[in-house]
Amino acid sequence: MFKLETIISLAKRRGFVFQSSEIYGGINGCWDYGPLGCELLQNLKQAWWKAMTYRDDIEGIDASILMHPKVWEASGHLAAFSDPMIDNKTSKSRHRADNLIEDYIDKMRKKKKDDVAAQIQQKLDSVANNDDYFKIITEYGIPDPISGTTDWTEVRNFNLMFKTFIGPLDDAASTIYLRPESAQGIFVNFKNVMESSRQKVPFGIAQIGKAFRNEINTKNFLFRTREFEQMEMQYFIKPHTEKEWFEYWQEQRFNWYVEYGMKREKLRWHPHTKLAHYANFASDIEFEFPFGFGEIEGIHSRTDFDLTAHQGLSGKKLEYIDTVTKERFVPYVIETSGGVSRGVMAFLCNAYDEEDAVAEDGEKRVVLRFHPKLAPVQVAVFPLVNKDGMPEKAHALYKDLQRNFKTQYDVSGAIGRRYRRQDEIGTPYCITIDGDTLANNTITVRERDSMKQETISLDNAQSYIFNKFAE
Ligand code: GAP
């Protein structure tokens, strides 16, 4: 298993991800996607959008990030969307109490104190309130990782929503929030979408968009950030049919990751023991990152919690009337909620590979084995040498392919070096224009993973690549 630092360094060097506001020293929990990163991001979102909305029963929306403050009152986020926070009085550092305990458990495991780790884990699993976190921290003398002291404050709730003001006045009456989940934009539009698209239960609404959480501690690159994107879908169903739909969506979503190249053995299910305030059961798809397994997507059974709450506070009926049976009910909801940024990071880690002395020039090969549909660059075109009419032919092909594919043109360095530059960013196909092109009008297509080369007619280049992406 390679280190996360290897991915972070490749991501920066090749233009996938940069630290936000880097020239000012960066800002914690925020990252910027570079030229290749934003292609990967777009491809990932496009793959999800197609899987979720190119079907009869799901419609898409794009709701605004700023919403009426009552949304967060009804959804329960104002009262309950918080994490347990503890401060160290010596270092003044601030921690999420549950993460502090989890990190200590990991430390115990590394020190081979498995019995102590198991004991603390058991207590952590049955925590009911902030006092319980505090008891664990004091009972086991868990120290502050910065000062090493156990000089702790009590544990209190920290609401994760970012506040801002709407309009010119910054008073309490104009306080609004950056949405901490995109889902509420779907709930409040349930009726609009159902009526305008003439959908009948069961049906879903999908959305991709930014969410913001003032996380107490950010960590592990893109894994826990303060600004991130979600791809969420709420599936509206008849009450008490949630078990069967939950299973259906579990299967769909797991298979989607596998279809786009995630190694099955790197994925697992993690059923929730501690539920969010809106869920009656839930399970996460976890991916094995270099730092261990972590959630990439949650499937949540949200019952009629959100629609009933919005109906209550807005006074607007959010019911469904079955035109055949005349039954009237507030639909239950199964939610699939994936993180786009966590997805990018998981697909990057999943794709990363190092091979010893197998590249064409005998040097170590670093390769990102992306599914071709996710790869930021789809085709690269090289003239074998920078003379004899090859650059002109290669450049013309490059321009032609660029009409339909993200294509790169590279003339510099030995051909092996050019292949390796493309391998390192995951380009699935590299085309070389050589002497045979001039003599016979043929080109060589080299496939990233097998490194096999195929000779085809130059005239068929566009359709050849088209077919590869249609496969
Ligand atoms: N609407 C339900 C919801 O938001 P969640 O489990 O809190 O559920 C869903 O979040 C997904 O959003 C997670 O599986 C994760 O991929 C992503 N996510 C949540 N918090 C995140 C953060 N601070 N940074 C990056 N991604 C995050």
Short mmCIF file of C-alpha atoms in Angstrom, two decimals, residues 24-385:
data_model
loop_
_atom_site.label_atom_id
_atom_site.label_comp_id
_atom_site.label_asym_id
_atom_site.label_seq_id
_atom_site.Cartn_x
_atom_site.Cartn_y
_atom_site.Cartn_z
CA TYR A 24 -1.15 33.05 1.03
CA GLY A 25 -0.21 29.94 2.97
CA GLY A 26 -3.37 28.00 2.13
CA ILE A 27 -6.69 27.72 3.92
CA ASN A 28 -7.56 24.65 5.94
CA GLY A 29 -10.11 22.27 4.54
CA CYS A 30 -10.35 23.85 1.08
CA TRP A 31 -8.76 22.56 -2.14
CA ASP A 32 -8.69 23.71 -5.75
CA TYR A 33 -8.96 21.39 -8.74
CA GLY A 34 -6.34 21.99 -11.42
CA PRO A 35 -6.60 21.33 -15.17
CA LEU A 36 -6.59 17.53 -14.86
CA GLY A 37 -8.47 17.44 -11.56
CA CYS A 38 -11.42 19.33 -12.94
CA GLU A 39 -11.62 16.99 -15.95
CA LEU A 40 -11.69 14.02 -13.57
CA LEU A 41 -14.29 15.80 -11.45
CA GLN A 42 -16.47 16.52 -14.50
CA ASN A 43 -16.16 12.94 -15.77
CA LEU A 44 -17.07 11.51 -12.38
CA LYS A 45 -20.12 13.76 -12.09
CA GLN A 46 -21.15 12.97 -15.66
CA ALA A 47 -20.89 9.21 -14.98
CA TRP A 48 -23.08 9.60 -11.89
CA TRP A 49 -25.56 11.91 -13.63
CA LYS A 50 -25.99 9.46 -16.49
CA ALA A 51 -26.43 6.47 -14.19
CA MET A 52 -28.94 8.31 -12.01
CA THR A 53 -30.98 10.45 -14.38
CA TYR A 54 -30.87 8.74 -17.78
CA ARG A 55 -33.77 6.55 -16.69
CA ASP A 56 -37.56 6.88 -16.48
CA ASP A 57 -38.02 7.37 -12.76
CA ILE A 58 -35.43 10.02 -11.76
CA GLU A 59 -35.41 13.74 -12.57
CA GLY A 60 -32.56 16.17 -11.99
CA ILE A 61 -32.53 19.59 -10.33
CA ASP A 62 -30.01 22.26 -9.43
CA ALA A 63 -31.21 24.13 -6.34
CA SER A 64 -29.55 27.20 -4.89
CA ILE A 65 -27.00 26.93 -2.10
CA LEU A 66 -28.60 29.70 -0.04
CA MET A 67 -32.02 28.69 1.22
CA HIS A 68 -34.67 30.13 3.52
CA PRO A 69 -33.43 29.78 7.13
CA LYS A 70 -36.63 27.93 8.05
CA VAL A 71 -35.40 25.03 5.89
CA TRP A 72 -32.70 24.32 8.49
CA GLU A 73 -35.12 24.72 11.35
CA ALA A 74 -37.47 22.14 9.82
CA SER A 75 -34.72 19.75 8.75
CA GLY A 76 -33.33 19.64 12.29
CA HIS A 77 -29.91 20.92 11.25
CA LEU A 78 -30.13 24.04 13.42
CA ALA A 79 -30.81 21.98 16.52
CA ALA A 80 -28.90 18.79 15.83
CA PHE A 81 -26.26 19.12 13.11
CA SER A 82 -23.31 19.30 15.43
CA ASP A 83 -20.19 17.42 16.42
CA PRO A 84 -18.84 16.93 19.98
CA MET A 85 -16.02 19.42 20.48
CA ILE A 86 -13.31 19.52 23.17
CA ASP A 87 -10.54 22.08 23.73
CA ASN A 88 -7.13 21.59 25.26
CA LYS A 89 -6.46 24.46 27.68
CA THR A 90 -2.68 24.33 27.27
CA SER A 91 -2.31 24.21 23.49
CA LYS A 92 -5.68 25.87 22.81
CA SER A 93 -6.20 23.23 20.14
CA ARG A 94 -9.70 22.10 19.32
CA HIS A 95 -10.70 18.53 18.52
CA ARG A 96 -13.69 16.43 17.64
CA ALA A 97 -14.03 14.31 20.78
CA ASP A 98 -14.99 11.14 18.86
CA ASN A 99 -12.03 11.53 16.46
CA LEU A 100 -9.65 12.13 19.38
CA ILE A 101 -10.79 8.85 20.92
CA GLU A 102 -10.65 6.98 17.59
CA ASP A 103 -7.07 8.17 16.99
CA TYR A 104 -6.14 7.00 20.48
CA ILE A 105 -7.67 3.58 19.76
CA ASP A 106 -5.52 3.37 16.59
CA LYS A 107 -2.47 4.28 18.67
CA MET A 108 -3.26 1.52 21.15
CA ARG A 109 -3.64 -0.98 18.31
CA LYS A 110 -0.28 0.07 16.85
CA LYS A 111 1.27 -0.46 20.31
CA LYS A 112 -0.29 -3.97 20.30
CA LYS A 113 -2.57 -3.05 23.22
CA ASP A 114 -5.55 -4.64 21.52
CA ASP A 115 -7.46 -5.30 24.74
CA VAL A 116 -7.37 -1.61 25.74
CA ALA A 117 -8.33 -0.61 22.17
CA ALA A 118 -11.30 -3.02 22.20
CA GLN A 119 -12.43 -1.78 25.62
CA ILE A 120 -12.41 1.88 24.51
CA GLN A 121 -14.08 1.02 21.19
CA GLN A 122 -16.90 -0.72 23.04
CA LYS A 123 -17.44 2.36 25.21
CA LEU A 124 -17.28 4.63 22.16
CA ASP A 125 -19.93 2.56 20.38
CA SER A 126 -22.35 3.06 23.26
CA VAL A 127 -21.81 6.79 23.81
CA ALA A 128 -25.15 8.50 24.47
CA ASN A 129 -24.09 12.09 25.19
CA ASN A 130 -21.17 14.50 25.51
CA ASP A 131 -20.48 13.47 29.12
CA ASP A 132 -19.82 9.93 27.91
CA TYR A 133 -17.09 11.19 25.55
CA PHE A 134 -15.57 13.20 28.38
CA LYS A 135 -15.62 10.16 30.69
CA ILE A 136 -13.69 8.07 28.14
CA ILE A 137 -11.12 10.83 27.55
CA THR A 138 -10.48 11.29 31.28
CA GLU A 139 -10.69 7.62 32.27
CA TYR A 140 -7.98 6.62 29.75
CA GLY A 141 -5.98 9.83 30.17
CA ILE A 142 -6.12 10.53 26.45
CA PRO A 143 -3.58 13.31 25.86
CA ASP A 144 -3.71 16.27 23.49
CA PRO A 145 -1.60 15.30 20.44
CA ILE A 146 -0.08 18.81 20.45
CA SER A 147 0.76 19.59 24.10
CA GLY A 148 0.69 16.04 25.41
CA THR A 149 -1.38 17.23 28.40
CA THR A 150 -4.80 16.08 29.59
CA ASP A 151 -5.84 19.61 30.45
CA TRP A 152 -9.29 19.37 28.79
CA THR A 153 -12.45 21.49 28.81
CA GLU A 154 -15.79 19.72 28.93
CA VAL A 155 -17.24 18.34 25.67
CA ARG A 156 -19.85 20.55 24.00
CA ASN A 157 -21.78 20.66 20.77
CA PHE A 158 -20.43 22.61 17.82
CA ASN A 159 -22.89 23.35 15.01
CA LEU A 160 -21.27 22.68 11.66
CA MET A 161 -23.30 25.11 9.56
CA PHE A 162 -21.53 28.17 8.13
CA LYS A 163 -23.47 31.36 8.81
CA THR A 164 -23.63 34.38 6.58
CA PHE A 165 -25.95 37.34 6.00
CA ILE A 166 -28.37 38.00 3.21
CA GLY A 167 -28.71 41.61 2.08
CA PRO A 168 -26.88 44.66 3.42
CA LEU A 169 -27.59 44.18 7.14
CA ASP A 170 -25.53 41.83 9.25
CA ASP A 171 -28.06 41.37 12.03
CA ALA A 172 -29.75 38.27 13.43
CA ALA A 173 -32.81 38.76 11.21
CA SER A 174 -30.71 38.42 8.06
CA THR A 175 -28.73 35.35 9.12
CA ILE A 176 -28.74 32.52 6.60
CA TYR A 177 -26.63 29.39 6.20
CA LEU A 178 -24.54 27.77 3.50
CA ARG A 179 -26.24 24.43 2.94
CA PRO A 180 -24.56 21.56 4.83
CA GLU A 181 -26.18 18.99 2.52
CA SER A 182 -27.68 19.41 -0.93
CA ALA A 183 -30.62 17.13 -0.06
CA GLN A 184 -32.83 19.87 1.41
CA GLY A 185 -32.99 21.58 -2.00
CA ILE A 186 -34.60 18.37 -3.23
CA PHE A 187 -37.09 18.04 -0.37
CA VAL A 188 -38.41 21.59 -0.71
CA ASN A 189 -38.81 21.07 -4.48
CA PHE A 190 -40.53 17.69 -4.15
CA LYS A 191 -43.95 19.01 -5.22
CA ASN A 192 -42.59 21.28 -7.98
CA VAL A 193 -40.69 18.43 -9.60
CA MET A 194 -43.43 15.83 -9.18
CA GLU A 195 -46.08 18.08 -10.71
CA SER A 196 -43.99 19.53 -13.53
CA SER A 197 -42.58 16.18 -14.62
CA ARG A 198 -45.78 14.17 -13.93
CA GLN A 199 -43.83 11.54 -12.00
CA LYS A 200 -45.60 8.99 -9.82
CA VAL A 201 -44.29 7.38 -6.64
CA PRO A 202 -41.85 5.66 -6.66
CA PHE A 203 -39.62 8.26 -8.28
CA GLY A 204 -36.44 10.12 -7.48
CA ILE A 205 -34.83 13.54 -7.71
CA ALA A 206 -31.09 13.84 -8.24
CA GLN A 207 -28.74 16.74 -7.71
CA ILE A 208 -25.02 17.49 -7.76
CA GLY A 209 -23.87 20.52 -5.83
CA LYS A 210 -21.66 22.14 -3.26
CA ALA A 211 -22.14 21.69 0.46
CA PHE A 212 -20.32 23.37 3.32
CA ARG A 213 -19.50 22.17 6.82
CA ASN A 214 -17.40 24.00 9.34
CA GLU A 215 -15.66 20.76 10.33
CA ILE A 216 -13.81 21.01 13.67
CA ASN A 217 -10.81 19.20 12.21
CA THR A 218 -10.17 18.66 8.53
CA LYS A 219 -7.92 15.81 7.55
CA ASN A 220 -6.63 13.41 4.95
CA PHE A 221 -6.49 15.61 1.85
CA LEU A 222 -9.92 15.68 0.15
CA PHE A 223 -11.50 13.30 2.64
CA ARG A 224 -12.80 15.77 5.20
CA THR A 225 -12.96 19.30 3.87
CA ARG A 226 -15.05 22.34 4.73
CA GLU A 227 -16.26 22.94 1.19
CA PHE A 228 -17.11 19.91 -0.94
CA GLU A 229 -19.53 18.63 -3.53
CA GLN A 230 -22.21 16.01 -3.09
CA MET A 231 -24.10 13.88 -5.58
CA GLU A 232 -27.38 13.07 -3.92
CA MET A 233 -30.61 11.38 -4.91
CA GLN A 234 -33.83 11.16 -2.90
CA TYR A 235 -36.09 8.31 -3.93
CA PHE A 236 -39.71 8.89 -2.88
CA ILE A 237 -41.54 5.68 -2.04
CA LYS A 238 -44.70 4.35 -0.45
CA PRO A 239 -44.41 4.24 3.37
CA HIS A 240 -43.11 0.97 4.78
CA THR A 241 -41.57 -0.21 1.51
CA GLU A 242 -38.20 1.19 2.60
CA LYS A 243 -36.50 -2.16 3.23
CA GLU A 244 -36.84 -3.37 -0.35
CA TRP A 245 -35.87 0.01 -1.88
CA PHE A 246 -32.94 0.31 0.50
CA GLU A 247 -31.64 -3.03 -0.74
CA TYR A 248 -32.24 -2.02 -4.36
CA TRP A 249 -30.27 1.21 -3.99
CA GLN A 250 -27.50 -0.47 -2.02
CA GLU A 251 -26.93 -2.81 -4.94
CA GLN A 252 -27.18 -0.08 -7.59
CA ARG A 253 -24.74 2.22 -5.93
CA PHE A 254 -22.16 -0.44 -5.00
CA ASN A 255 -22.20 -1.76 -8.56
CA TRP A 256 -21.72 1.73 -9.95
CA TYR A 257 -18.34 2.05 -8.20
CA VAL A 258 -17.33 -1.40 -9.46
CA GLU A 259 -18.49 -0.56 -12.99
CA TYR A 260 -16.17 2.45 -12.98
CA GLY A 261 -13.20 0.36 -11.97
CA MET A 262 -13.17 0.27 -8.16
CA LYS A 263 -11.54 -2.90 -6.96
CA ARG A 264 -14.21 -4.93 -5.18
CA GLU A 265 -11.80 -5.93 -2.40
CA LYS A 266 -11.24 -2.25 -1.62
CA LEU A 267 -14.94 -1.65 -0.99
CA ARG A 268 -17.07 -2.73 1.95
CA TRP A 269 -20.36 -1.94 3.64
CA HIS A 270 -20.50 -0.31 7.03
CA PRO A 271 -23.99 -0.37 8.58
CA HIS A 272 -24.51 2.61 10.91
CA THR A 273 -24.83 2.03 14.62
CA LYS A 274 -25.10 5.76 15.37
CA LEU A 275 -27.77 7.27 13.12
CA ALA A 276 -28.08 10.85 11.87
CA HIS A 277 -31.10 12.67 13.32
CA TYR A 278 -33.16 11.98 10.18
CA ALA A 279 -32.49 8.27 9.56
CA ASN A 280 -34.09 5.04 10.81
CA PHE A 281 -31.40 2.90 9.22
CA ALA A 282 -28.37 3.54 7.07
CA SER A 283 -25.28 1.96 5.62
CA ASP A 284 -22.10 3.41 4.10
CA ILE A 285 -20.00 2.28 1.19
CA GLU A 286 -16.44 2.47 2.43
CA PHE A 287 -13.26 2.50 0.34
CA GLU A 288 -9.86 1.44 1.60
CA PHE A 289 -7.74 4.60 1.46
CA PRO A 290 -4.03 4.54 2.36
CA PHE A 291 -5.07 5.59 5.90
CA GLY A 292 -7.73 2.87 6.23
CA PHE A 293 -11.37 2.38 5.29
CA GLY A 294 -13.46 5.55 5.02
CA GLU A 295 -16.99 6.38 3.89
CA ILE A 296 -17.46 7.51 0.29
CA GLU A 297 -21.25 7.25 0.03
CA GLY A 298 -24.15 6.75 2.43
CA ILE A 299 -27.47 5.06 1.71
CA HIS A 300 -29.99 6.38 4.22
CA SER A 301 -33.57 5.49 4.98
CA ARG A 302 -34.94 8.93 5.93
CA THR A 303 -38.59 7.85 6.38
CA ASP A 304 -41.01 10.81 5.99
CA PHE A 305 -38.91 12.85 8.43
CA ASP A 306 -37.97 15.70 6.07
CA LEU A 307 -41.19 16.07 4.07
CA THR A 308 -43.33 15.93 7.23
CA ALA A 309 -41.11 18.51 8.93
CA HIS A 310 -41.28 20.89 5.92
CA GLN A 311 -45.02 20.35 5.64
CA GLY A 312 -45.40 21.22 9.32
CA LEU A 313 -43.31 24.39 9.28
CA SER A 314 -44.32 25.73 5.85
CA GLY A 315 -48.01 24.84 6.14
CA LYS A 316 -47.86 23.52 2.54
CA LYS A 317 -49.13 20.00 1.89
CA LEU A 318 -46.34 17.71 0.70
CA GLU A 319 -48.48 14.64 0.14
CA TYR A 320 -48.80 12.24 -2.72
CA ILE A 321 -52.21 11.07 -3.89
CA ASP A 322 -52.33 7.74 -5.66
CA THR A 323 -54.71 8.32 -8.57
CA VAL A 324 -55.73 4.63 -8.72
CA THR A 325 -56.17 3.68 -5.07
CA LYS A 326 -56.90 7.26 -3.91
CA GLU A 327 -54.46 6.67 -1.04
CA ARG A 328 -52.95 9.87 0.33
CA PHE A 329 -49.58 9.82 2.09
CA VAL A 330 -46.34 11.67 2.74
CA PRO A 331 -43.75 9.56 0.87
CA TYR A 332 -40.87 7.87 2.62
CA VAL A 333 -37.40 8.50 1.23
CA ILE A 334 -34.35 6.42 0.47
CA GLU A 335 -31.37 8.66 -0.05
CA THR A 336 -28.11 7.90 -1.84
CA SER A 337 -25.54 10.50 -0.86
CA GLY A 338 -22.05 10.40 -2.31
CA GLY A 339 -19.21 12.85 -1.96
CA VAL A 340 -17.78 14.04 -5.28
CA SER A 341 -14.46 15.09 -3.74
CA ARG A 342 -14.20 11.87 -1.74
CA GLY A 343 -15.05 10.05 -4.95
CA VAL A 344 -12.24 11.83 -6.81
CA MET A 345 -9.82 10.90 -4.05
CA ALA A 346 -11.00 7.28 -3.92
CA PHE A 347 -10.76 6.89 -7.71
CA LEU A 348 -7.28 8.47 -7.64
CA CYS A 349 -6.09 6.07 -4.91
CA ASN A 350 -7.80 3.11 -6.62
CA ALA A 351 -6.11 3.94 -9.94
CA TYR A 352 -2.59 4.51 -8.63
CA ASP A 353 -0.08 1.80 -9.51
CA GLU A 354 3.70 1.48 -9.70
CA GLU A 355 5.41 -1.12 -11.85
CA ASP A 356 9.12 -1.90 -11.75
CA ALA A 357 11.06 -1.78 -15.01
CA VAL A 358 8.21 -2.61 -17.35
CA ALA A 359 7.85 0.57 -19.38
CA GLU A 360 9.09 0.72 -22.93
CA ASP A 361 12.35 2.31 -21.86
CA GLY A 362 12.84 -0.14 -18.97
CA GLU A 363 12.20 2.47 -16.31
CA LYS A 364 9.72 2.29 -13.41
CA ARG A 365 6.20 3.00 -14.58
CA VAL A 366 3.77 5.04 -12.49
CA VAL A 367 0.32 4.59 -13.93
CA LEU A 368 -3.16 5.80 -13.03
CA ARG A 369 -5.44 3.01 -14.18
CA PHE A 370 -8.60 5.08 -14.49
CA HIS A 371 -11.65 3.69 -16.20
CA PRO A 372 -11.34 5.29 -19.69
CA LYS A 373 -14.56 7.27 -19.14
CA LEU A 374 -13.09 8.88 -16.01
CA ALA A 375 -9.62 9.58 -17.40
CA PRO A 376 -8.93 13.34 -17.56
CA VAL A 377 -7.18 13.01 -20.91
CA GLN A 378 -8.62 10.43 -23.27
CA VAL A 379 -6.11 10.39 -26.12
CA ALA A 380 -2.57 11.65 -26.68
CA VAL A 381 -1.00 12.11 -30.10
CA PHE A 382 2.76 12.06 -30.75
CA PRO A 383 4.88 12.41 -33.88
CA LEU A 384 7.69 9.85 -33.51
CA VAL A 385 10.23 12.48 -34.53
#
